[in-house]
Amino acid sequence: MDSTYAKRTVGRILAMAGKEVLHIRRDVRTLYLALAMPVLLLVLFGFGISFDVDHLDLAVVDQDRTALSRELVRQVTASEEFVLAWEGTSPEEAIRELRRGHAVAVMVLPHGFSEDVARGAGQVQLLMDGADGNTATQALAKAQRGED
């Protein structure tokens, strides 16, 4: 690197810094804005905005009605990531609740769920409202984490 080029670059930086100092001396509000705005944004994004989703309304269709199915519902709602918002026996009614916005997800426990679990083949259906992709993705991840 040429030393004259370096001297010119440093000279330009100092000239720009001097111009900014003169500007700030003329209008002190600029300094306050330059210092306060990043702090304000850090506070807003650090505390005010959270993309973590919890207390998701869950509709449950328990067609099995056994102690095992009730225990599964209790375990899913125990952490309060999912909150039991509606419970019934008809998947069609639960889907209506989902479409009305009264639930974010519908968990369907089919007839014979406890017998299927005893055989090692128990399955639960989880229907999600995909209108809000972020919420649906996080809800699905929370539900899958609970299956371990």
Short mmCIF file of C-alpha atoms in Angstrom, two decimals:
data_model
loop_
_atom_site.label_atom_id
_atom_site.label_comp_id
_atom_site.label_asym_id
_atom_site.label_seq_id
_atom_site.Cartn_x
_atom_site.Cartn_y
_atom_site.Cartn_z
CA MET A 1 0.00 0.00 0.00
CA ASP A 2 1.36 3.38 -0.96
CA SER A 3 2.02 5.74 1.96
CA THR A 4 0.55 8.74 0.10
CA TYR A 5 -2.67 6.77 -0.46
CA ALA A 6 -2.82 5.92 3.25
CA LYS A 7 -2.23 9.58 4.19
CA ARG A 8 -5.02 10.71 1.82
CA THR A 9 -7.40 8.08 3.24
CA VAL A 10 -6.67 9.14 6.82
CA GLY A 11 -7.05 12.76 5.78
CA ARG A 12 -10.48 12.04 4.27
CA ILE A 13 -11.63 10.19 7.38
CA LEU A 14 -10.49 13.07 9.61
CA ALA A 15 -12.24 15.58 7.33
CA MET A 16 -15.50 13.62 7.53
CA ALA A 17 -15.16 13.28 11.31
CA GLY A 18 -14.54 17.02 11.60
CA LYS A 19 -17.62 17.75 9.52
CA GLU A 20 -19.72 15.51 11.76
CA VAL A 21 -18.35 17.18 14.90
CA LEU A 22 -19.29 20.60 13.50
CA HIS A 23 -22.75 19.31 12.62
CA ILE A 24 -23.27 17.91 16.12
CA ARG A 25 -22.02 21.15 17.73
CA ARG A 26 -24.58 23.10 15.70
CA ASP A 27 -27.45 20.69 16.51
CA VAL A 28 -26.98 18.82 19.80
CA ARG A 29 -30.22 16.91 19.25
CA THR A 30 -28.39 14.86 16.62
CA LEU A 31 -26.03 13.54 19.30
CA TYR A 32 -28.92 12.61 21.55
CA LEU A 33 -30.64 10.86 18.66
CA ALA A 34 -27.47 9.03 17.65
CA LEU A 35 -26.95 7.76 21.20
CA ALA A 36 -30.53 7.20 22.31
CA MET A 37 -31.93 5.46 19.23
CA PRO A 38 -29.72 2.33 19.40
CA VAL A 39 -30.38 2.02 23.14
CA LEU A 40 -34.13 2.32 22.56
CA LEU A 41 -34.05 -0.31 19.82
CA LEU A 42 -32.04 -2.68 22.03
CA VAL A 43 -34.61 -2.33 24.80
CA LEU A 44 -37.54 -2.85 22.42
CA PHE A 45 -36.10 -5.88 20.68
CA GLY A 46 -34.57 -7.31 23.84
CA PHE A 47 -37.61 -7.15 26.08
CA GLY A 48 -40.64 -6.01 24.13
CA ILE A 49 -40.58 -8.29 21.14
CA SER A 50 -40.58 -12.03 21.65
CA PHE A 51 -41.04 -14.55 18.89
CA ASP A 52 -41.39 -17.44 21.33
CA VAL A 53 -44.91 -18.78 21.30
CA ASP A 54 -46.61 -20.20 24.39
CA HIS A 55 -50.14 -20.57 25.78
CA LEU A 56 -51.39 -21.94 22.46
CA ASP A 57 -55.10 -22.76 22.42
CA LEU A 58 -55.58 -26.49 21.82
CA ALA A 59 -58.79 -28.27 20.88
CA VAL A 60 -58.86 -31.93 21.88
CA VAL A 61 -60.98 -34.68 20.36
CA ASP A 62 -60.72 -37.67 22.69
CA GLN A 63 -62.60 -40.49 21.02
CA ASP A 64 -60.88 -43.11 23.16
CA ARG A 65 -61.98 -41.76 26.57
CA THR A 66 -59.55 -43.91 28.56
CA ALA A 67 -57.24 -43.10 31.44
CA LEU A 68 -54.28 -43.17 29.04
CA SER A 69 -55.83 -40.66 26.64
CA ARG A 70 -56.79 -38.32 29.51
CA GLU A 71 -53.24 -38.60 30.89
CA LEU A 72 -51.79 -37.69 27.49
CA VAL A 73 -53.98 -34.58 27.32
CA ARG A 74 -52.93 -33.67 30.87
CA GLN A 75 -49.24 -34.06 29.98
CA VAL A 76 -49.56 -31.98 26.82
CA THR A 77 -51.26 -29.13 28.68
CA ALA A 78 -49.15 -29.40 31.87
CA SER A 79 -46.32 -27.18 30.62
CA GLU A 80 -48.83 -24.49 29.60
CA GLU A 81 -47.26 -24.30 26.15
CA PHE A 82 -50.63 -25.68 25.07
CA VAL A 83 -53.78 -24.59 26.89
CA LEU A 84 -56.93 -26.71 26.63
CA ALA A 85 -59.42 -24.38 24.92
CA TRP A 86 -62.01 -26.88 23.71
CA GLU A 87 -62.76 -30.56 24.25
CA GLY A 88 -65.19 -32.77 22.40
CA THR A 89 -65.73 -36.03 20.54
CA SER A 90 -66.21 -34.84 16.96
CA PRO A 91 -63.27 -33.89 14.73
CA GLU A 92 -65.63 -31.83 12.56
CA GLU A 93 -66.61 -29.64 15.53
CA ALA A 94 -62.95 -29.23 16.47
CA ILE A 95 -62.07 -28.17 12.94
CA ARG A 96 -64.86 -25.57 13.12
CA GLU A 97 -63.27 -24.25 16.33
CA LEU A 98 -59.93 -24.13 14.50
CA ARG A 99 -61.44 -22.21 11.59
CA ARG A 100 -63.16 -19.75 13.94
CA GLY A 101 -59.79 -18.97 15.50
CA HIS A 102 -60.70 -20.42 18.92
CA ALA A 103 -57.82 -22.89 18.67
CA VAL A 104 -54.42 -23.00 17.00
CA ALA A 105 -54.23 -26.79 16.89
CA VAL A 106 -56.52 -29.80 17.17
CA MET A 107 -55.29 -33.02 18.76
CA VAL A 108 -57.33 -36.10 17.80
CA LEU A 109 -57.00 -39.27 19.88
CA PRO A 110 -58.80 -42.01 17.88
CA HIS A 111 -60.93 -44.91 19.14
CA GLY A 112 -58.68 -47.72 20.37
CA PHE A 113 -55.75 -45.39 21.12
CA SER A 114 -54.83 -47.14 24.38
CA GLU A 115 -54.87 -50.58 22.72
CA ASP A 116 -52.67 -49.26 19.91
CA VAL A 117 -50.22 -47.83 22.46
CA ALA A 118 -50.11 -51.21 24.22
CA ARG A 119 -49.12 -52.77 20.87
CA GLY A 120 -46.53 -50.00 20.32
CA ALA A 121 -48.38 -48.43 17.42
CA GLY A 122 -50.36 -45.60 19.05
CA GLN A 123 -50.77 -42.49 16.92
CA VAL A 124 -52.23 -39.07 17.60
CA GLN A 125 -53.36 -36.72 14.86
CA LEU A 126 -52.41 -33.05 15.20
CA LEU A 127 -54.17 -30.57 12.91
CA MET A 128 -52.62 -27.11 12.72
CA ASP A 129 -53.90 -23.72 11.60
CA GLY A 130 -51.27 -22.70 9.05
CA ALA A 131 -52.46 -19.08 8.68
CA ASP A 132 -49.57 -17.90 10.87
CA GLY A 133 -46.57 -19.91 9.72
CA ASN A 134 -44.34 -18.97 12.66
CA THR A 135 -46.92 -20.03 15.25
CA ALA A 136 -47.73 -23.25 13.38
CA THR A 137 -44.05 -24.18 13.06
CA GLN A 138 -43.35 -23.55 16.74
CA ALA A 139 -46.50 -25.39 17.85
CA LEU A 140 -45.57 -28.38 15.72
CA ALA A 141 -42.03 -28.36 17.15
CA LYS A 142 -43.40 -28.22 20.71
CA ALA A 143 -45.76 -31.12 20.00
CA GLN A 144 -43.00 -33.22 18.42
CA ARG A 145 -40.65 -32.46 21.31
CA GLY A 146 -43.29 -33.86 23.65
CA GLU A 147 -43.45 -37.19 21.83
CA ASP A 148 -39.96 -38.23 22.97
#
